[in-house]
PDB file of C-alpha atoms and ligand atoms in Angstrom:
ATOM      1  CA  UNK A 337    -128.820  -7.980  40.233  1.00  0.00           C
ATOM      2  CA  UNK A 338    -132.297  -6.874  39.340  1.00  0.00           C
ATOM      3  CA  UNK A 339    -131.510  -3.406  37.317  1.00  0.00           C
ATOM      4  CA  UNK A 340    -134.114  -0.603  37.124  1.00  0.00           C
ATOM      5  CA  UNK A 341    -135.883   0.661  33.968  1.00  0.00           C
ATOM      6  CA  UNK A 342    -134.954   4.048  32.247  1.00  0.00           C
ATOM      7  CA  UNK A 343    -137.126   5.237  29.272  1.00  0.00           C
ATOM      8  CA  UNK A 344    -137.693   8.311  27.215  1.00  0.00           C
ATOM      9  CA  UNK A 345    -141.174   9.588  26.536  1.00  0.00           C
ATOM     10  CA  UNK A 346    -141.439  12.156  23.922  1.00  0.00           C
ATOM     11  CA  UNK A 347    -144.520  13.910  24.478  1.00  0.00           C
ATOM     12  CA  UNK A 348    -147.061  14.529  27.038  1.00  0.00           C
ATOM     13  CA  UNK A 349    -149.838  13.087  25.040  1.00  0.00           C
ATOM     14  CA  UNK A 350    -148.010   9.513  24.853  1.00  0.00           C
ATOM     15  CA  UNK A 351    -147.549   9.931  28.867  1.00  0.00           C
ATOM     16  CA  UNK A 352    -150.560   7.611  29.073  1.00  0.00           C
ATOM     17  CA  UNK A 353    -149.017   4.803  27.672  1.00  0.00           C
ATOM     18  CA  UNK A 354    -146.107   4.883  29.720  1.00  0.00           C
ATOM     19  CA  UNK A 355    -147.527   5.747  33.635  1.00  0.00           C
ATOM     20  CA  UNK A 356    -148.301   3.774  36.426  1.00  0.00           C
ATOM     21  CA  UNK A 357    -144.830   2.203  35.966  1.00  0.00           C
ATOM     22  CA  UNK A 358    -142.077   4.418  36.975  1.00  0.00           C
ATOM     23  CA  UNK A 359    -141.702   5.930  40.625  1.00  0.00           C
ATOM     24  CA  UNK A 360    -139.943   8.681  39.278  1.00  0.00           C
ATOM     25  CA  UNK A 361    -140.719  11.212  37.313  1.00  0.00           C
ATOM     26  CA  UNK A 362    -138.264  13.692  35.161  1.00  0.00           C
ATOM     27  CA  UNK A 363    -140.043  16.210  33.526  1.00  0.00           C
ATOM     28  CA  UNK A 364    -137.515  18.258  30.594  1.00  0.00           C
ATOM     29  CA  UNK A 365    -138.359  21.409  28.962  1.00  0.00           C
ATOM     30  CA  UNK A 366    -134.812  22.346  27.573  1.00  0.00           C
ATOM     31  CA  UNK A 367    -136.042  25.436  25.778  1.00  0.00           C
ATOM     32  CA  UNK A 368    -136.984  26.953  28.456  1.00  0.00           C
ATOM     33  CA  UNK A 369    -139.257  26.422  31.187  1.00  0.00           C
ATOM     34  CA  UNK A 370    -137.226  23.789  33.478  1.00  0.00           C
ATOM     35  CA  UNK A 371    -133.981  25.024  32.497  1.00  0.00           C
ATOM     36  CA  UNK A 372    -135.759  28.246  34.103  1.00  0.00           C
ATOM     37  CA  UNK A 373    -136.693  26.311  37.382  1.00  0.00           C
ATOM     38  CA  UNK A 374    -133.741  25.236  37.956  1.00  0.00           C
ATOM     39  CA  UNK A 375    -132.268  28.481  37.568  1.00  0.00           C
ATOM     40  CA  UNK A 376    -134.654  29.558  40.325  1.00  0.00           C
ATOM     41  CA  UNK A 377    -134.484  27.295  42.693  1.00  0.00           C
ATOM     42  CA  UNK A 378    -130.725  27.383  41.955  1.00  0.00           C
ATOM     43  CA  UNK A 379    -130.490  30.833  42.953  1.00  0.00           C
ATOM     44  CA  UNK A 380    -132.982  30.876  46.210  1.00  0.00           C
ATOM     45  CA  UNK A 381    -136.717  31.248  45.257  1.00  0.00           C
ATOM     46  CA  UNK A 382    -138.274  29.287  47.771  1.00  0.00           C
ATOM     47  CA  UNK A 383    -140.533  27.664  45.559  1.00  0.00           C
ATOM     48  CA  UNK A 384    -142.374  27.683  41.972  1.00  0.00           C
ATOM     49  CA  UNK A 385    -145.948  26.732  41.685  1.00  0.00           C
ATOM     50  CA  UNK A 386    -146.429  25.472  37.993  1.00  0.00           C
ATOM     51  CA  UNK A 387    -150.083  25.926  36.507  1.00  0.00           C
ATOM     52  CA  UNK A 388    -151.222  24.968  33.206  1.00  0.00           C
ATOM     53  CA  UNK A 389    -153.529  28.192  32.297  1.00  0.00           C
ATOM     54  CA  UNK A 390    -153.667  31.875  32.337  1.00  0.00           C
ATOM     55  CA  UNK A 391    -156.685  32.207  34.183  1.00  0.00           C
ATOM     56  CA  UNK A 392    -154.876  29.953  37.112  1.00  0.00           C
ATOM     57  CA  UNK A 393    -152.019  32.157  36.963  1.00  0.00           C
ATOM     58  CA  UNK A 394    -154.368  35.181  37.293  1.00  0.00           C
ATOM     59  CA  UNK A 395    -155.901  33.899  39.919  1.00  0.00           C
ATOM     60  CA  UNK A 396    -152.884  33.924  41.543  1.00  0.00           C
ATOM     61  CA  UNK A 397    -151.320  37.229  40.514  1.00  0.00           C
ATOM     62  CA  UNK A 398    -154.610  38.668  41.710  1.00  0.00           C
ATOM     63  CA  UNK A 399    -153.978  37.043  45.275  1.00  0.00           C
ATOM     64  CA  UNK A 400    -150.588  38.769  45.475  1.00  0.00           C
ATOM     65  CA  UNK A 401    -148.056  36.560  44.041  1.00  0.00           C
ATOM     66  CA  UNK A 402    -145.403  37.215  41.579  1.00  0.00           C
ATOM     67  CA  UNK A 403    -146.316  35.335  38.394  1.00  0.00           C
ATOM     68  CA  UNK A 404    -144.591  34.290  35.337  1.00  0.00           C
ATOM     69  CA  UNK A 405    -146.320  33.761  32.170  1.00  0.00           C
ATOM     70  CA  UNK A 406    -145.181  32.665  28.867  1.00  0.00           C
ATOM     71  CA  UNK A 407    -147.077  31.691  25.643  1.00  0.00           C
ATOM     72  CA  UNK A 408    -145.314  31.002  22.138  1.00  0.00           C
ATOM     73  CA  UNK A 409    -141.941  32.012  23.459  1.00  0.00           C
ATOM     74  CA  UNK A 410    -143.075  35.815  24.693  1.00  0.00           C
ATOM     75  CA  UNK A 411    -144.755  37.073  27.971  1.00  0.00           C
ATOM     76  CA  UNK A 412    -148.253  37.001  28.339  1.00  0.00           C
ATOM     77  CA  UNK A 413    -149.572  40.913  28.916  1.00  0.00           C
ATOM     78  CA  UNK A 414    -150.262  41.618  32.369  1.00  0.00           C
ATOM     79  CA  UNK A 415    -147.677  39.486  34.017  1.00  0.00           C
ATOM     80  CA  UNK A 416    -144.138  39.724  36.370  1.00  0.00           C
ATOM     81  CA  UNK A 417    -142.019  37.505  34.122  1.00  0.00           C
ATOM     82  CA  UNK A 418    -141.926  35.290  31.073  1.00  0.00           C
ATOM     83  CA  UNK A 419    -140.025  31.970  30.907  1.00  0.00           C
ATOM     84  CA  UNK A 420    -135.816  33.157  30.953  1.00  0.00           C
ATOM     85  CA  UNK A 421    -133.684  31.313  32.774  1.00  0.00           C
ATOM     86  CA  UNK A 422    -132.196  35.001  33.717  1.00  0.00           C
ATOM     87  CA  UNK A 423    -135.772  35.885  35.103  1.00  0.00           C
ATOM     88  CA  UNK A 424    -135.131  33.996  38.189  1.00  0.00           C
ATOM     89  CA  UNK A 425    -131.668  34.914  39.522  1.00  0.00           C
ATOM     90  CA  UNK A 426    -133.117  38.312  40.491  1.00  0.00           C
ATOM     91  CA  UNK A 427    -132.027  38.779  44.505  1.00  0.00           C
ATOM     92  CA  UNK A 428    -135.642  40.166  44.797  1.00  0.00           C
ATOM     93  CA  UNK A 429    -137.152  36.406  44.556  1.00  0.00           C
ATOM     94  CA  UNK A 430    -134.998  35.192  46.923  1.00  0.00           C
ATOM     95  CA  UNK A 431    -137.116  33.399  49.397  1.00  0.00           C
ATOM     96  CA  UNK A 432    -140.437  33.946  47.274  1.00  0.00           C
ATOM     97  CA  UNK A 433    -142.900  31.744  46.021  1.00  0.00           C
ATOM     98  CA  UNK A 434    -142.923  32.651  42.872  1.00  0.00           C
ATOM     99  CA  UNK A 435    -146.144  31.235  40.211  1.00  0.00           C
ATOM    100  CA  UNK A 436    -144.772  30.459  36.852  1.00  0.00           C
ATOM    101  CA  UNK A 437    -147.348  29.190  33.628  1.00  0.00           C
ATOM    102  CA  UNK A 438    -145.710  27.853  29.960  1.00  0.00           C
ATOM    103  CA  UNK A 439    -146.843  26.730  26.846  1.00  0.00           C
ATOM    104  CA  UNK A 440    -145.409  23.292  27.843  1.00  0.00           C
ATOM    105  CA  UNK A 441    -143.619  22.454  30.456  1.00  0.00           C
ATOM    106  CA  UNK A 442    -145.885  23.179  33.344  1.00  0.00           C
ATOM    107  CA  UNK A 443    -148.717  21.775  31.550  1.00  0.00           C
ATOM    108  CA  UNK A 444    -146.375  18.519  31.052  1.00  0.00           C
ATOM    109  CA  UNK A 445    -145.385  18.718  35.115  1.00  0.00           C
ATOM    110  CA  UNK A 446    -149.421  18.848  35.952  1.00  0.00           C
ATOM    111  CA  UNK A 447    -149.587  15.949  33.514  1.00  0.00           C
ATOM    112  CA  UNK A 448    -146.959  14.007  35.850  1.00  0.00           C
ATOM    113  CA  UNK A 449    -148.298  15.151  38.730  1.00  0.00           C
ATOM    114  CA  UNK A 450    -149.668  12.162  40.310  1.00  0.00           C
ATOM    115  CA  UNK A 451    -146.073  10.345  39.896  1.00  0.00           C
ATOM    116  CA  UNK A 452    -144.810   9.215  42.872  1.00  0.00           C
ATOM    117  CA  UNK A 453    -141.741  11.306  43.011  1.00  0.00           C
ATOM    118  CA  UNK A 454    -141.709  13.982  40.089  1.00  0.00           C
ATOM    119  CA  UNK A 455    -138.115  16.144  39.884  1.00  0.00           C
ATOM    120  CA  UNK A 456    -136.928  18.418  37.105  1.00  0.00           C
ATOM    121  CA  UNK A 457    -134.357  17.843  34.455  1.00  0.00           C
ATOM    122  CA  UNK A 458    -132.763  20.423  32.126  1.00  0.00           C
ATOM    123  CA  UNK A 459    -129.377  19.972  30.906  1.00  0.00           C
ATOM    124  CA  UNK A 460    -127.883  22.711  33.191  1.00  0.00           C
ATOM    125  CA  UNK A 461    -128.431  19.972  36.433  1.00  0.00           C
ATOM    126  CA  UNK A 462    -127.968  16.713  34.582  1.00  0.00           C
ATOM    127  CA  UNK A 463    -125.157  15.643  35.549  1.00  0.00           C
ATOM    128  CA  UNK A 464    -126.168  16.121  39.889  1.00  0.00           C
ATOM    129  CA  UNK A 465    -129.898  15.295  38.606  1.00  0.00           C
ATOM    130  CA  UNK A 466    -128.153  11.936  37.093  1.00  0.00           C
ATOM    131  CA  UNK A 467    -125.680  10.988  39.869  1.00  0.00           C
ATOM    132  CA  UNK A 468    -129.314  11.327  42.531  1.00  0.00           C
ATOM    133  CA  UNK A 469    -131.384   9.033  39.782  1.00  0.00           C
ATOM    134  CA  UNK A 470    -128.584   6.377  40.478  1.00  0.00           C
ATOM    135  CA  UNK A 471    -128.786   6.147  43.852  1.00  0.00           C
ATOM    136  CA  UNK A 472    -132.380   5.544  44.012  1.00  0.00           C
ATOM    137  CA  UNK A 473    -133.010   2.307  42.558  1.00  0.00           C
ATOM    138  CA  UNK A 474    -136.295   3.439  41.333  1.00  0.00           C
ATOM    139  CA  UNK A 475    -137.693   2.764  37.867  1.00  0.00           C
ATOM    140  CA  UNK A 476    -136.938   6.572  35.940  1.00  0.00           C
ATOM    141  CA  UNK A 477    -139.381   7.950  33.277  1.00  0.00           C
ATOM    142  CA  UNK A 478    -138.180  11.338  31.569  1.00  0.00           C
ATOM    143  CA  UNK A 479    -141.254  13.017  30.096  1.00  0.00           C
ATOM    144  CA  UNK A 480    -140.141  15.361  27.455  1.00  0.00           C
ATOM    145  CA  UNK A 481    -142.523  18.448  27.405  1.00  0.00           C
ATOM    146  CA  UNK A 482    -142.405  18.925  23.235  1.00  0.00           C
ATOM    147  CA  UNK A 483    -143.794  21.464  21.721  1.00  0.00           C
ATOM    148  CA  UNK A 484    -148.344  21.452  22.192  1.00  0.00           C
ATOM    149  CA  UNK A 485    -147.968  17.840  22.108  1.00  0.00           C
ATOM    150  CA  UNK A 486    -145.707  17.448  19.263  1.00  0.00           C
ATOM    151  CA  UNK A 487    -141.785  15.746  19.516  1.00  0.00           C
ATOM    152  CA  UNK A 488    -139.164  17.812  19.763  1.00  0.00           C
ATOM    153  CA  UNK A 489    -135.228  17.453  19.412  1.00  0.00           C
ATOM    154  CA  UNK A 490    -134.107  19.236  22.496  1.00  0.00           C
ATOM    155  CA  UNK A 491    -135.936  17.550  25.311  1.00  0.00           C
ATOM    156  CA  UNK A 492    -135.553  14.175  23.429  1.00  0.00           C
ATOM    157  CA  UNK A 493    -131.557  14.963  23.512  1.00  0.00           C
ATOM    158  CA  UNK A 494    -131.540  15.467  27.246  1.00  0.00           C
ATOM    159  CA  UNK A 495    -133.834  12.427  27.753  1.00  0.00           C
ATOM    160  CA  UNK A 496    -131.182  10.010  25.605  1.00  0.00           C
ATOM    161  CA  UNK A 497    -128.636  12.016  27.884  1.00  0.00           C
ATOM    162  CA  UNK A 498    -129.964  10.801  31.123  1.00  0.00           C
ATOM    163  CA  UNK A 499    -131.133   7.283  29.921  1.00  0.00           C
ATOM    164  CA  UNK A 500    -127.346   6.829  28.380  1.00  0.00           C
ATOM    165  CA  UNK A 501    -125.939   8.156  31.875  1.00  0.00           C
ATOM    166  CA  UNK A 502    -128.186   5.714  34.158  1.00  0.00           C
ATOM    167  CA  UNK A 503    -127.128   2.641  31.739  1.00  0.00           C
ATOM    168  CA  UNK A 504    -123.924   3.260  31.552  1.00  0.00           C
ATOM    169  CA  UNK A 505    -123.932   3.107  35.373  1.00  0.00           C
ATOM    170  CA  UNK A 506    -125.059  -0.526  35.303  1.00  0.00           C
ATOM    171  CA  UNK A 507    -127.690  -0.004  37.099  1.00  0.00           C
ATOM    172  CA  UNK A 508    -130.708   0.438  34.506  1.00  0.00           C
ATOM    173  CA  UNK A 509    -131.793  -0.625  31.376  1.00  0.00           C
ATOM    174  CA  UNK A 510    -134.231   0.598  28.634  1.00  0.00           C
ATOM    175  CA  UNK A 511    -136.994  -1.473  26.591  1.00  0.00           C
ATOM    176  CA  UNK A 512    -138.414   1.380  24.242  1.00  0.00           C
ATOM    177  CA  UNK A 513    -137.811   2.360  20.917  1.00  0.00           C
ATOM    178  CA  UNK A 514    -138.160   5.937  22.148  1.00  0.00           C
ATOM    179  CA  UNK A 515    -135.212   5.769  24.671  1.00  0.00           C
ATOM    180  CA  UNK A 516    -133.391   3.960  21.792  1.00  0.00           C
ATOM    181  CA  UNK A 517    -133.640   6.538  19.820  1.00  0.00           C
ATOM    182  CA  UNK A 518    -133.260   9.354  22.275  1.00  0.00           C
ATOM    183  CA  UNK A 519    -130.050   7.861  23.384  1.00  0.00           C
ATOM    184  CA  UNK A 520    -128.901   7.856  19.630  1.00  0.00           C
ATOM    185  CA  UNK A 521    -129.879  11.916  18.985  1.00  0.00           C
ATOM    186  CA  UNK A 522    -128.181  12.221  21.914  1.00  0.00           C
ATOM    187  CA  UNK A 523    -125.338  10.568  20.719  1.00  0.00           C
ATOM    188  CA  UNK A 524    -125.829  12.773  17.284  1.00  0.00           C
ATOM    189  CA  UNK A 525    -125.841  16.241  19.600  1.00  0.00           C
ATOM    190  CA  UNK A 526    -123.176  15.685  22.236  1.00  0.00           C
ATOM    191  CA  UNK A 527    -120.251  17.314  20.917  1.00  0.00           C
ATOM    192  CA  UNK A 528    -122.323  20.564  19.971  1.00  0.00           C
ATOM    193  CA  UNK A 529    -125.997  20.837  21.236  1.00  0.00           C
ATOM    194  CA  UNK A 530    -126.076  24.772  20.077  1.00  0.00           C
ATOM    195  CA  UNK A 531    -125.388  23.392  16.573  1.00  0.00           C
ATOM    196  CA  UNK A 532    -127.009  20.429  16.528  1.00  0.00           C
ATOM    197  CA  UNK A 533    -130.207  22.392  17.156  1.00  0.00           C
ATOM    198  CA  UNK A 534    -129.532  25.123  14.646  1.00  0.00           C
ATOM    199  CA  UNK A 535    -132.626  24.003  12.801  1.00  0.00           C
ATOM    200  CA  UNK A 536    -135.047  23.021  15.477  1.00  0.00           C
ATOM    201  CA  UNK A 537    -138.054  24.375  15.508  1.00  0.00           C
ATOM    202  CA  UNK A 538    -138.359  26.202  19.147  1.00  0.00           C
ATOM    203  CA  UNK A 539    -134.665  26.951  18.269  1.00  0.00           C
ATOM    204  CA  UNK A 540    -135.542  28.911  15.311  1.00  0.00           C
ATOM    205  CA  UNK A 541    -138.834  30.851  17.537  1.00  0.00           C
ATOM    206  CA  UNK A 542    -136.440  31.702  20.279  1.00  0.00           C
ATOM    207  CA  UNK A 543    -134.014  33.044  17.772  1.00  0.00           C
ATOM    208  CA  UNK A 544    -136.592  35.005  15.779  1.00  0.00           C
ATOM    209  CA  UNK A 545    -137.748  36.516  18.894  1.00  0.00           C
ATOM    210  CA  UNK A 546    -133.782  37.732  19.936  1.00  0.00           C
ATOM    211  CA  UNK A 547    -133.258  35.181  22.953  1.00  0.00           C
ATOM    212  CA  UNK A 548    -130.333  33.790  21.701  1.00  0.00           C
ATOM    213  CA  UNK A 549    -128.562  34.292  25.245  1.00  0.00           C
ATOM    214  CA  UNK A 550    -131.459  32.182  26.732  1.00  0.00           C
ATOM    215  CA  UNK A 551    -130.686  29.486  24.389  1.00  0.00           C
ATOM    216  CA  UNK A 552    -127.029  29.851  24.848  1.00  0.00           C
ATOM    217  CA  UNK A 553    -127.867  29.281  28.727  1.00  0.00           C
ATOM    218  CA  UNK A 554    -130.614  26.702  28.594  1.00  0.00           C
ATOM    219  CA  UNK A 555    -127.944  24.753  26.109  1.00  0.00           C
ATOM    220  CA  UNK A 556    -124.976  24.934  28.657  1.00  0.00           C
ATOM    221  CA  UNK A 557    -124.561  21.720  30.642  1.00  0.00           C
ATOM    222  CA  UNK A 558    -124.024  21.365  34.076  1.00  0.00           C
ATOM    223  CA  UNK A 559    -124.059  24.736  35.595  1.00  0.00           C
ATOM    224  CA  UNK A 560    -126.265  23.959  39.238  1.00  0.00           C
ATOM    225  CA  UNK A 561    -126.188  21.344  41.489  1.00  0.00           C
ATOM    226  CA  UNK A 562    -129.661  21.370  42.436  1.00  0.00           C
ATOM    227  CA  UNK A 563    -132.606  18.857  42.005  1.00  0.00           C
ATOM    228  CA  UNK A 564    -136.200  20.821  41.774  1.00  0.00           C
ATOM    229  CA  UNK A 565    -138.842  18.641  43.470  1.00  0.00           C
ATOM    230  CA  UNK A 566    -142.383  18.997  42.675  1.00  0.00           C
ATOM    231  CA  UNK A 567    -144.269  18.291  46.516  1.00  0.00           C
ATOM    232  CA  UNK A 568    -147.798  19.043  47.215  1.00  0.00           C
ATOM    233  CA  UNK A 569    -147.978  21.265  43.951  1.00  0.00           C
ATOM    234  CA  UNK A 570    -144.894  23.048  44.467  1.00  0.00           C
ATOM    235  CA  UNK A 571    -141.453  22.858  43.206  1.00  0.00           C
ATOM    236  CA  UNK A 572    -138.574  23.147  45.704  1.00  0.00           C
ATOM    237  CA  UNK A 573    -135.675  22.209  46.300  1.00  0.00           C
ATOM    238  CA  UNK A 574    -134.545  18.931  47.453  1.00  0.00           C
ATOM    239  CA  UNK A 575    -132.518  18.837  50.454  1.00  0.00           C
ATOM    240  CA  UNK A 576    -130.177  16.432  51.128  1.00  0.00           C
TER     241      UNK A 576
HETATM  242  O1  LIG B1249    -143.201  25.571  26.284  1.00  0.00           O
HETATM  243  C1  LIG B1249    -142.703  25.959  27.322  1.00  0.00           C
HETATM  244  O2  LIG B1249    -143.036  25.578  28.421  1.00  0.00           O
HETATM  245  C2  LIG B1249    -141.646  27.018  27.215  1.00  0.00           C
HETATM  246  O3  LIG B1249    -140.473  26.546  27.730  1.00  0.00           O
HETATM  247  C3  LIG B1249    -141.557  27.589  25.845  1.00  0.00           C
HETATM  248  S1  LIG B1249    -140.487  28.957  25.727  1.00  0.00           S
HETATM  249  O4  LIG B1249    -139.130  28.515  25.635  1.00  0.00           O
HETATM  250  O5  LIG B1249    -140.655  29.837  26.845  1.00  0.00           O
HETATM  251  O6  LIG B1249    -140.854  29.617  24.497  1.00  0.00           O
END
């Protein structure tokens, strides 16, 4: 049996190196942005529009929609929202479109954008996000947002998580030194991601800027069975 390729890509700026060769794409921004989508899809916004800029998500805020808006951890001025998980289980976005803009991880989803089939990974779906990746005998590339282009522990940990799940199935297998070593932080963080992080770098800005509970959250595997699906430059959910 032919098995289908898993690998990790650390950063948006080595996405280059990697595309063209994976039908799906799982974009991961632990801390915080798709732990946030799938906390709003999860909870019934009809749909996020990711944009990479402020002036985009002006645009949009000026047209009437309800934006989110987060840059270095905090919310930009002038906006709905920032980037908490908690932002987005408000029963007044319930059937909204909602426009959200991050320092990362919607610039890293624009990146992907052109991917055949891009979805959204965070550990609080992985597991449901995992068990759909199976099933599609597709060749998987995780693209970890980092942090401006620069690795970072938490999305790499959730990466190794999903590559170690889809081997283990029997089903895939990885080439790359990155998914190698993914696979092993991931290995390294299982038991405790909240400690295991203690001295990351977006870890430490989150806790200097009291959102602790976020992290707490975004850190928490496994809490929504949903699979955010990025279609026509909107995430939604995918039905089954
Ligand atoms: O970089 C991003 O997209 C954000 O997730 C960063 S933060 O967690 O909101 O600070």
């Amino acid at each position: 049996m032919q098995k289908n390729i898993i690998e990790v890509c650390f950063t948006p700026s080595d996405y280059d190196y990697f595309k063209g060769r994976f039908e799906i794409v799982v974009v991961i921004d632990v801390l915080r942005a798709t732990s946030a989508i799938c906390s709003a899809i999860h909870n019934g916004v009809n749909s996020v529009i990711p944009v990479s800029t402020i002036e985009e998500a002006k645009e949009y805020q000026d047209k009437g929609y309800l934006v989110g808006a987060e840059r270095q951890g905090e919310i930009v001025e002038g906006f709905d929202f920032g980037n908490s998980p908690y932002s987005y289980m408000k029963p007044e976005l319930v059937g909204k479109d909602v426009v959200l803009s991050t320092t990362n991880g919607t610039r890293a989803i624009n990146i992907a954008k052109e991917a055949p089939i891009v979805v959204i990974g965070a550990l609080t779906n992985i597991d449901f996000l995992c068990e759909w990746l199976i099933k599609q005998e597709k060749n998987v590339l995780c693209l970890c947002s980092g942090w401006k282009d620069k690795f970072n522990l938490e999305d790499t940990i959730c990466g190794g998580a999903i590559a170690d799940i889809l081997i283990k199935s029997g089903k895939f297998t990885s080439d790359e030194d990155t998914s190698v070593g993914a696979k092993y932080l991931f290995q390294g963080a299982k038991d405790n991601y909240f400690g295991f992080l203690k001295s990351s770098s977006h870890r430490r800005r989150l806790k200097r800027l009291n959102l602790n509970e976020d992290i707490k959250f975004c850190l928490t595997p496994n809490q929504m069975d949903v699979i955010p699906i990025l279609r026509n430059g909107r995430i939604e959910k995918l039905e089954f």
